[in-house]
Amino acid sequence: MSFVRMKGETLRRFAYTQIRMGVDTPIVVYAAQEAQAVEACRAAYTRISELEQQMSDYRVDSELNLLCRDAVGRWRRVSRELFYVLWRAHRLAQQTDGAFDPTVGALVRLWREARRTGQLPDPQTLQAARARSGYRLMELCLRRRAVRLKVEGMQLDLGGIAKGYACDHALRVLRRYGITRALIQMGGDIAAGDPPPDAPAWRIALAEGGETTLARGALSTSGSTEQFVEIGGARYAHIIDPRTGLGLTRLILARVRARDGITADSLATAAAVLGKSGIQRLQRLYKGAQIEVWEQAS
Ligand code: AMP
Ligand code: MG
């Protein structure tokens, strides 16, 4: 525990962790009082739970899953938050020509099954899931804040973007409680507010070793090195290559620094699919972001 004097006030460091959206979600804050830190972090975790209820593809009764059932062939109005995330995801899908695609849910389900059974889907099953994926099959109406799906059985999946968005919202909640010096991590996605009072930035340990710093921004890492299933000598990662319908098979790590979590998270997933040779256009579109990709030479 470190104590730092600031403007006559002693700020102390408080750290908590809970599981949200299926991952460990540590929050570190500096506050004058423990009660303030506890109350603020509780509210931040509650906010993330609300977003999880809106955006999870695991929860049968999430707003996202109700939408998948209700919006086939007809417009369905959705909450402001869900619409915004779907809109950002859809825009990135257009910008990456479908490398990032929030409609890959049916393929993600097949990947999860492959992880369970140790077998790849047969060609017909894969083909059927591919026919139910594709961002062009999801229509958004900005004016009505509504969504329409073109094909029965489509599964939307915001796994590549929602954690970053949740990190942004957690920081907003903490600010409402007077806490600006905060850091939150959800799996590979990290967002930071102001730095600790005695440092210019937060120090972040990197999974591959070494460390970096972060303040008032976000850092996301995606790739094929963490979650994968090994079948017939090949490794299929949990990120789907929409060109094959299967998990990425090459060894790749993408890291993005951006102003906010939703941008860093979604661009990191997109960059992992695009690979080193495919990120230039993305970098031109998102000038404020810093996109890096490490790839095993093939
Ligand atoms: P991340 O860890 O942020 O890179 O997100 C990976 C998650 O995004 C996966 O577990 C899926 O839920 C989802 N996903 C998989 N493939 C794609 C894709 N090509 N585009 C968008 N989301 C994807
Ligand atoms: Mg992501």
Short mmCIF file of C-alpha atoms and ligand atoms in Angstrom, two decimals:
data_model
loop_
_atom_site.label_atom_id
_atom_site.label_comp_id
_atom_site.label_asym_id
_atom_site.label_seq_id
_atom_site.Cartn_x
_atom_site.Cartn_y
_atom_site.Cartn_z
CA MET A 1 0.00 0.00 0.00
CA SER A 2 1.49 3.36 -0.96
CA PHE A 3 0.63 6.72 0.60
CA VAL A 4 1.08 9.93 -1.36
CA ARG A 5 0.44 13.48 -0.21
CA MET A 6 -1.34 15.67 -2.74
CA LYS A 7 -2.58 19.20 -2.08
CA GLY A 8 -2.81 18.52 1.62
CA GLU A 9 -4.74 15.29 1.01
CA THR A 10 -3.32 11.80 1.36
CA LEU A 11 -4.31 9.51 -1.49
CA ARG A 12 -4.11 5.79 -0.92
CA ARG A 13 -4.03 2.99 -3.43
CA PHE A 14 -6.88 0.46 -3.40
CA ALA A 15 -7.13 -2.64 -5.57
CA TYR A 16 -10.07 -4.99 -6.12
CA THR A 17 -10.93 -7.78 -8.48
CA GLN A 18 -14.10 -9.52 -9.59
CA ILE A 19 -15.09 -11.68 -12.54
CA ARG A 20 -17.07 -9.90 -15.25
CA MET A 21 -17.82 -10.95 -18.83
CA GLY A 22 -16.04 -14.22 -18.07
CA VAL A 23 -12.68 -12.66 -17.17
CA ASP A 24 -10.86 -11.39 -14.10
CA THR A 25 -11.53 -7.68 -13.88
CA PRO A 26 -9.09 -5.92 -11.56
CA ILE A 27 -9.61 -2.23 -10.75
CA VAL A 28 -6.92 -0.11 -9.09
CA VAL A 29 -7.81 3.37 -7.79
CA TYR A 30 -6.33 6.15 -5.70
CA ALA A 31 -8.73 7.66 -3.20
CA ALA A 32 -8.60 9.65 0.00
CA GLN A 33 -10.90 7.27 1.87
CA GLU A 34 -11.40 3.53 1.67
CA ALA A 35 -15.19 4.03 1.81
CA GLN A 36 -15.03 6.18 -1.32
CA ALA A 37 -12.94 3.57 -3.15
CA VAL A 38 -15.25 0.72 -2.13
CA GLU A 39 -18.42 2.56 -3.11
CA ALA A 40 -17.00 3.77 -6.43
CA CYS A 41 -15.64 0.36 -7.46
CA ARG A 42 -18.87 -1.36 -6.44
CA ALA A 43 -20.77 1.03 -8.72
CA ALA A 44 -18.26 0.42 -11.53
CA TYR A 45 -18.68 -3.37 -11.26
CA THR A 46 -22.45 -2.96 -11.22
CA ARG A 47 -22.25 -0.88 -14.39
CA ILE A 48 -20.20 -3.60 -16.09
CA SER A 49 -22.81 -6.19 -15.04
CA GLU A 50 -25.51 -4.09 -16.67
CA LEU A 51 -23.51 -3.91 -19.89
CA GLU A 52 -22.90 -7.67 -19.70
CA GLN A 53 -26.67 -8.21 -19.47
CA GLN A 54 -27.03 -6.15 -22.63
CA MET A 55 -24.15 -7.51 -24.69
CA SER A 56 -23.27 -11.04 -23.61
CA ASP A 57 -23.71 -13.83 -26.12
CA TYR A 58 -23.37 -16.41 -23.31
CA ARG A 59 -26.46 -15.29 -21.39
CA VAL A 60 -29.60 -16.65 -23.03
CA ASP A 61 -31.65 -13.68 -21.84
CA SER A 62 -29.19 -10.90 -22.71
CA GLU A 63 -30.56 -8.05 -24.81
CA LEU A 64 -28.20 -9.18 -27.60
CA ASN A 65 -29.56 -12.73 -27.62
CA LEU A 66 -33.19 -11.57 -27.48
CA LEU A 67 -32.38 -9.39 -30.46
CA CYS A 68 -30.99 -12.37 -32.38
CA ARG A 69 -34.31 -14.15 -31.86
CA ASP A 70 -36.59 -11.15 -32.47
CA ALA A 71 -35.02 -9.13 -35.24
CA VAL A 72 -35.08 -11.60 -38.11
CA GLY A 73 -36.85 -9.86 -40.97
CA ARG A 74 -38.13 -7.02 -38.80
CA TRP A 75 -36.80 -3.92 -37.13
CA ARG A 76 -36.17 -4.12 -33.40
CA ARG A 77 -35.37 -1.07 -31.31
CA VAL A 78 -32.48 -1.57 -28.89
CA SER A 79 -30.93 0.24 -25.93
CA ARG A 80 -28.66 3.20 -26.57
CA GLU A 81 -25.52 1.34 -25.37
CA LEU A 82 -26.15 -1.82 -27.37
CA PHE A 83 -26.93 0.21 -30.47
CA TYR A 84 -23.74 2.25 -30.15
CA VAL A 85 -21.54 -0.86 -29.81
CA LEU A 86 -23.31 -2.61 -32.70
CA TRP A 87 -22.90 0.54 -34.78
CA ARG A 88 -19.15 0.79 -34.02
CA ALA A 89 -18.73 -2.93 -34.74
CA HIS A 90 -20.63 -2.65 -38.01
CA ARG A 91 -18.62 0.40 -39.08
CA LEU A 92 -15.36 -1.43 -38.36
CA ALA A 93 -16.66 -4.43 -40.33
CA GLN A 94 -17.23 -2.13 -43.31
CA GLN A 95 -13.81 -0.52 -42.86
CA THR A 96 -12.02 -3.89 -42.71
CA ASP A 97 -14.08 -5.54 -45.42
CA GLY A 98 -15.42 -8.00 -42.85
CA ALA A 99 -12.14 -9.01 -41.18
CA PHE A 100 -13.74 -7.72 -37.99
CA ASP A 101 -17.30 -9.01 -38.03
CA PRO A 102 -19.81 -8.93 -35.15
CA THR A 103 -22.00 -11.52 -36.91
CA VAL A 104 -19.53 -14.42 -36.63
CA GLY A 105 -21.41 -15.85 -33.61
CA ALA A 106 -22.48 -19.05 -35.37
CA LEU A 107 -18.84 -19.72 -36.30
CA VAL A 108 -17.67 -18.90 -32.77
CA ARG A 109 -20.16 -21.50 -31.48
CA LEU A 110 -18.62 -24.09 -33.83
CA TRP A 111 -15.16 -23.16 -32.55
CA ARG A 112 -16.34 -23.66 -28.95
CA GLU A 113 -17.73 -27.05 -29.94
CA ALA A 114 -14.42 -27.96 -31.60
CA ARG A 115 -12.64 -27.04 -28.40
CA ARG A 116 -14.96 -29.34 -26.48
CA THR A 117 -14.85 -32.29 -28.87
CA GLY A 118 -11.37 -31.88 -30.35
CA GLN A 119 -12.85 -32.10 -33.86
CA LEU A 120 -13.38 -29.59 -36.61
CA PRO A 121 -16.94 -29.13 -37.90
CA ASP A 122 -17.84 -31.11 -41.01
CA PRO A 123 -18.00 -29.10 -44.25
CA GLN A 124 -21.83 -28.89 -44.35
CA THR A 125 -22.08 -27.64 -40.77
CA LEU A 126 -19.35 -25.09 -41.46
CA GLN A 127 -21.09 -23.99 -44.64
CA ALA A 128 -24.42 -23.58 -42.82
CA ALA A 129 -22.79 -21.42 -40.13
CA ARG A 130 -21.03 -19.32 -42.76
CA ALA A 131 -24.37 -18.70 -44.46
CA ARG A 132 -25.62 -17.25 -41.16
CA SER A 133 -22.64 -14.92 -40.78
CA GLY A 134 -21.63 -11.73 -42.55
CA TYR A 135 -22.01 -8.13 -41.46
CA ARG A 136 -24.05 -7.31 -44.56
CA LEU A 137 -26.80 -9.50 -43.10
CA MET A 138 -27.18 -7.05 -40.20
CA GLU A 139 -28.89 -3.72 -40.91
CA LEU A 140 -28.86 -0.75 -38.57
CA CYS A 141 -31.22 2.20 -38.59
CA LEU A 142 -29.63 5.14 -36.81
CA ARG A 143 -32.78 7.26 -36.79
CA ARG A 144 -34.90 4.59 -35.09
CA ARG A 145 -32.00 3.08 -33.17
CA ALA A 146 -33.13 -0.27 -34.55
CA VAL A 147 -31.59 -3.46 -35.91
CA ARG A 148 -32.81 -5.95 -38.51
CA LEU A 149 -31.27 -9.32 -39.33
CA LYS A 150 -31.67 -10.87 -42.74
CA VAL A 151 -31.23 -14.56 -41.95
CA GLU A 152 -32.79 -16.91 -39.42
CA GLY A 153 -30.34 -18.34 -36.87
CA MET A 154 -27.84 -15.48 -36.98
CA GLN A 155 -25.78 -15.06 -33.81
CA LEU A 156 -24.31 -11.67 -33.01
CA ASP A 157 -21.07 -11.65 -31.02
CA LEU A 158 -19.54 -8.57 -29.40
CA GLY A 159 -16.71 -10.50 -27.72
CA GLY A 160 -14.13 -8.51 -29.67
CA ILE A 161 -15.36 -5.05 -28.66
CA ALA A 162 -17.58 -5.06 -25.54
CA LYS A 163 -14.86 -5.38 -22.89
CA GLY A 164 -13.10 -2.25 -24.08
CA TYR A 165 -16.42 -0.40 -24.02
CA ALA A 166 -17.12 -1.71 -20.50
CA CYS A 167 -13.68 -0.46 -19.34
CA ASP A 168 -14.54 3.02 -20.66
CA HIS A 169 -17.81 3.01 -18.75
CA ALA A 170 -16.23 1.76 -15.54
CA LEU A 171 -13.80 4.71 -15.65
CA ARG A 172 -16.74 7.07 -16.21
CA VAL A 173 -18.53 5.72 -13.15
CA LEU A 174 -15.38 6.10 -11.02
CA ARG A 175 -15.08 9.74 -12.15
CA ARG A 176 -18.65 10.35 -11.00
CA TYR A 177 -17.48 9.24 -7.56
CA GLY A 178 -14.59 11.70 -7.67
CA ILE A 179 -11.94 9.14 -8.62
CA THR A 180 -9.85 10.03 -11.69
CA ARG A 181 -6.69 8.05 -10.89
CA ALA A 182 -7.83 4.60 -11.94
CA LEU A 183 -6.87 1.56 -13.98
CA ILE A 184 -9.10 -1.28 -15.11
CA GLN A 185 -8.31 -4.49 -16.90
CA MET A 186 -10.68 -7.00 -18.51
CA GLY A 187 -8.66 -9.86 -19.98
CA GLY A 188 -6.54 -8.36 -22.76
CA ASP A 189 -8.18 -4.95 -22.52
CA ILE A 190 -6.90 -2.20 -20.25
CA ALA A 191 -8.09 1.37 -19.79
CA ALA A 192 -6.49 4.03 -17.62
CA GLY A 193 -7.58 7.38 -16.26
CA ASP A 194 -5.13 9.76 -14.65
CA PRO A 195 -1.86 8.20 -13.44
CA PRO A 196 -0.97 7.46 -9.81
CA PRO A 197 -0.17 10.69 -7.92
CA ASP A 198 3.53 9.83 -7.67
CA ALA A 199 4.08 8.70 -11.27
CA PRO A 200 3.68 10.05 -14.80
CA ALA A 201 1.80 6.91 -15.90
CA TRP A 202 0.60 3.46 -14.86
CA ARG A 203 3.08 0.66 -15.37
CA ILE A 204 1.64 -2.30 -17.26
CA ALA A 205 3.26 -5.73 -17.31
CA LEU A 206 3.08 -7.35 -20.75
CA ALA A 207 2.10 -10.99 -21.18
CA GLU A 208 5.15 -11.72 -23.34
CA GLY A 209 7.48 -10.15 -20.77
CA GLY A 210 8.62 -6.59 -20.20
CA GLU A 211 6.38 -3.66 -19.42
CA THR A 212 4.90 -0.49 -20.83
CA THR A 213 3.16 2.60 -19.48
CA LEU A 214 -0.35 3.97 -19.90
CA ALA A 215 -2.27 7.08 -18.80
CA ARG A 216 -5.58 8.56 -20.02
CA GLY A 217 -5.97 5.97 -22.73
CA ALA A 218 -6.41 2.31 -23.53
CA LEU A 219 -4.25 -0.64 -24.48
CA SER A 220 -5.62 -3.87 -25.91
CA THR A 221 -3.93 -7.10 -26.90
CA SER A 222 -5.47 -9.75 -29.14
CA GLY A 223 -4.09 -12.77 -30.81
CA SER A 224 -3.86 -16.46 -31.26
CA THR A 225 -1.47 -17.24 -28.42
CA GLU A 226 -3.89 -17.34 -25.47
CA GLN A 227 -7.01 -19.27 -26.42
CA PHE A 228 -6.81 -21.99 -29.06
CA VAL A 229 -7.64 -25.59 -29.79
CA GLU A 230 -5.11 -27.93 -31.38
CA ILE A 231 -6.49 -30.29 -34.04
CA GLY A 232 -4.49 -32.36 -36.51
CA GLY A 233 -1.29 -30.46 -35.77
CA ALA A 234 -2.85 -27.02 -36.37
CA ARG A 235 -3.82 -24.49 -33.74
CA TYR A 236 -7.17 -22.76 -34.21
CA ALA A 237 -7.48 -19.57 -32.17
CA HIS A 238 -10.71 -18.17 -30.73
CA ILE A 239 -10.61 -15.35 -33.28
CA ILE A 240 -12.40 -16.37 -36.46
CA ASP A 241 -10.91 -15.64 -39.84
CA PRO A 242 -14.11 -14.82 -41.75
CA ARG A 243 -12.40 -15.86 -44.98
CA THR A 244 -12.23 -19.49 -43.83
CA GLY A 245 -14.89 -19.55 -41.12
CA LEU A 246 -12.33 -21.22 -38.83
CA GLY A 247 -10.13 -19.92 -36.03
CA LEU A 248 -6.91 -18.14 -36.99
CA THR A 249 -4.16 -20.68 -37.49
CA ARG A 250 -1.11 -18.45 -37.71
CA LEU A 251 0.74 -17.22 -34.65
CA ILE A 252 -0.08 -13.57 -34.24
CA LEU A 253 -0.22 -10.89 -31.56
CA ALA A 254 -1.83 -7.50 -32.13
CA ARG A 255 -1.56 -4.60 -29.73
CA VAL A 256 -3.37 -1.30 -29.99
CA ARG A 257 -3.04 1.90 -28.04
CA ALA A 258 -5.98 4.28 -28.46
CA ARG A 259 -7.87 7.10 -26.81
CA ASP A 260 -10.55 4.79 -25.47
CA GLY A 261 -11.19 1.12 -24.75
CA ILE A 262 -13.83 0.48 -27.39
CA THR A 263 -11.39 1.61 -30.10
CA ALA A 264 -8.37 -0.27 -28.74
CA ASP A 265 -10.32 -3.51 -28.17
CA SER A 266 -12.03 -3.63 -31.55
CA LEU A 267 -8.94 -2.56 -33.52
CA ALA A 268 -6.80 -5.19 -31.77
CA THR A 269 -9.19 -7.97 -32.78
CA ALA A 270 -9.39 -6.57 -36.31
CA ALA A 271 -5.58 -6.31 -36.56
CA ALA A 272 -5.17 -9.92 -35.44
CA VAL A 273 -7.32 -11.02 -38.39
CA LEU A 274 -5.81 -8.59 -40.90
CA GLY A 275 -2.20 -9.44 -40.04
CA LYS A 276 0.85 -7.29 -40.52
CA SER A 277 0.27 -6.79 -44.22
CA GLY A 278 -3.34 -5.73 -43.79
CA ILE A 279 -3.25 -3.03 -41.13
CA GLN A 280 -2.05 -0.01 -43.14
CA ARG A 281 -5.53 1.03 -44.21
CA LEU A 282 -6.81 0.66 -40.66
CA GLN A 283 -3.93 2.77 -39.39
CA ARG A 284 -4.80 5.49 -41.91
CA LEU A 285 -8.45 5.48 -40.79
CA TYR A 286 -7.57 5.59 -37.07
CA LYS A 287 -4.71 8.08 -37.01
CA GLY A 288 -4.91 8.57 -33.25
CA ALA A 289 -4.38 4.86 -32.60
CA GLN A 290 -1.09 3.02 -32.59
CA ILE A 291 -1.42 -0.45 -34.09
CA GLU A 292 1.34 -3.04 -33.81
CA VAL A 293 1.37 -6.62 -35.04
CA TRP A 294 3.87 -9.41 -34.41
CA GLU A 295 3.53 -12.37 -36.67
CA GLN A 296 5.43 -15.61 -37.04
CA ALA A 297 7.01 -15.70 -40.48
CA SER A 298 5.24 -18.35 -42.56
P1 AMP B 1 -10.58 -10.25 -28.48
O1 AMP B 1 -10.11 -11.14 -27.39
O2 AMP B 1 -10.98 -8.87 -28.06
O3 AMP B 1 -9.68 -10.23 -29.67
O4 AMP B 1 -11.97 -10.86 -28.97
C1 AMP B 1 -12.10 -12.20 -29.36
C2 AMP B 1 -13.58 -12.51 -29.39
O5 AMP B 1 -14.21 -11.77 -30.44
C3 AMP B 1 -13.91 -13.95 -29.68
O6 AMP B 1 -13.93 -14.72 -28.49
C4 AMP B 1 -15.26 -13.84 -30.33
O7 AMP B 1 -16.26 -13.68 -29.32
C5 AMP B 1 -15.18 -12.56 -31.10
N1 AMP B 1 -14.69 -12.73 -32.48
C6 AMP B 1 -14.09 -13.82 -33.02
N2 AMP B 1 -13.73 -13.60 -34.28
C7 AMP B 1 -14.11 -12.33 -34.58
C8 AMP B 1 -14.00 -11.51 -35.74
N3 AMP B 1 -13.42 -11.95 -36.87
N4 AMP B 1 -14.50 -10.25 -35.66
C9 AMP B 1 -15.08 -9.79 -34.53
N5 AMP B 1 -15.20 -10.52 -33.41
C10 AMP B 1 -14.71 -11.77 -33.42
MG MG B 2 -10.87 -7.04 -29.02
#
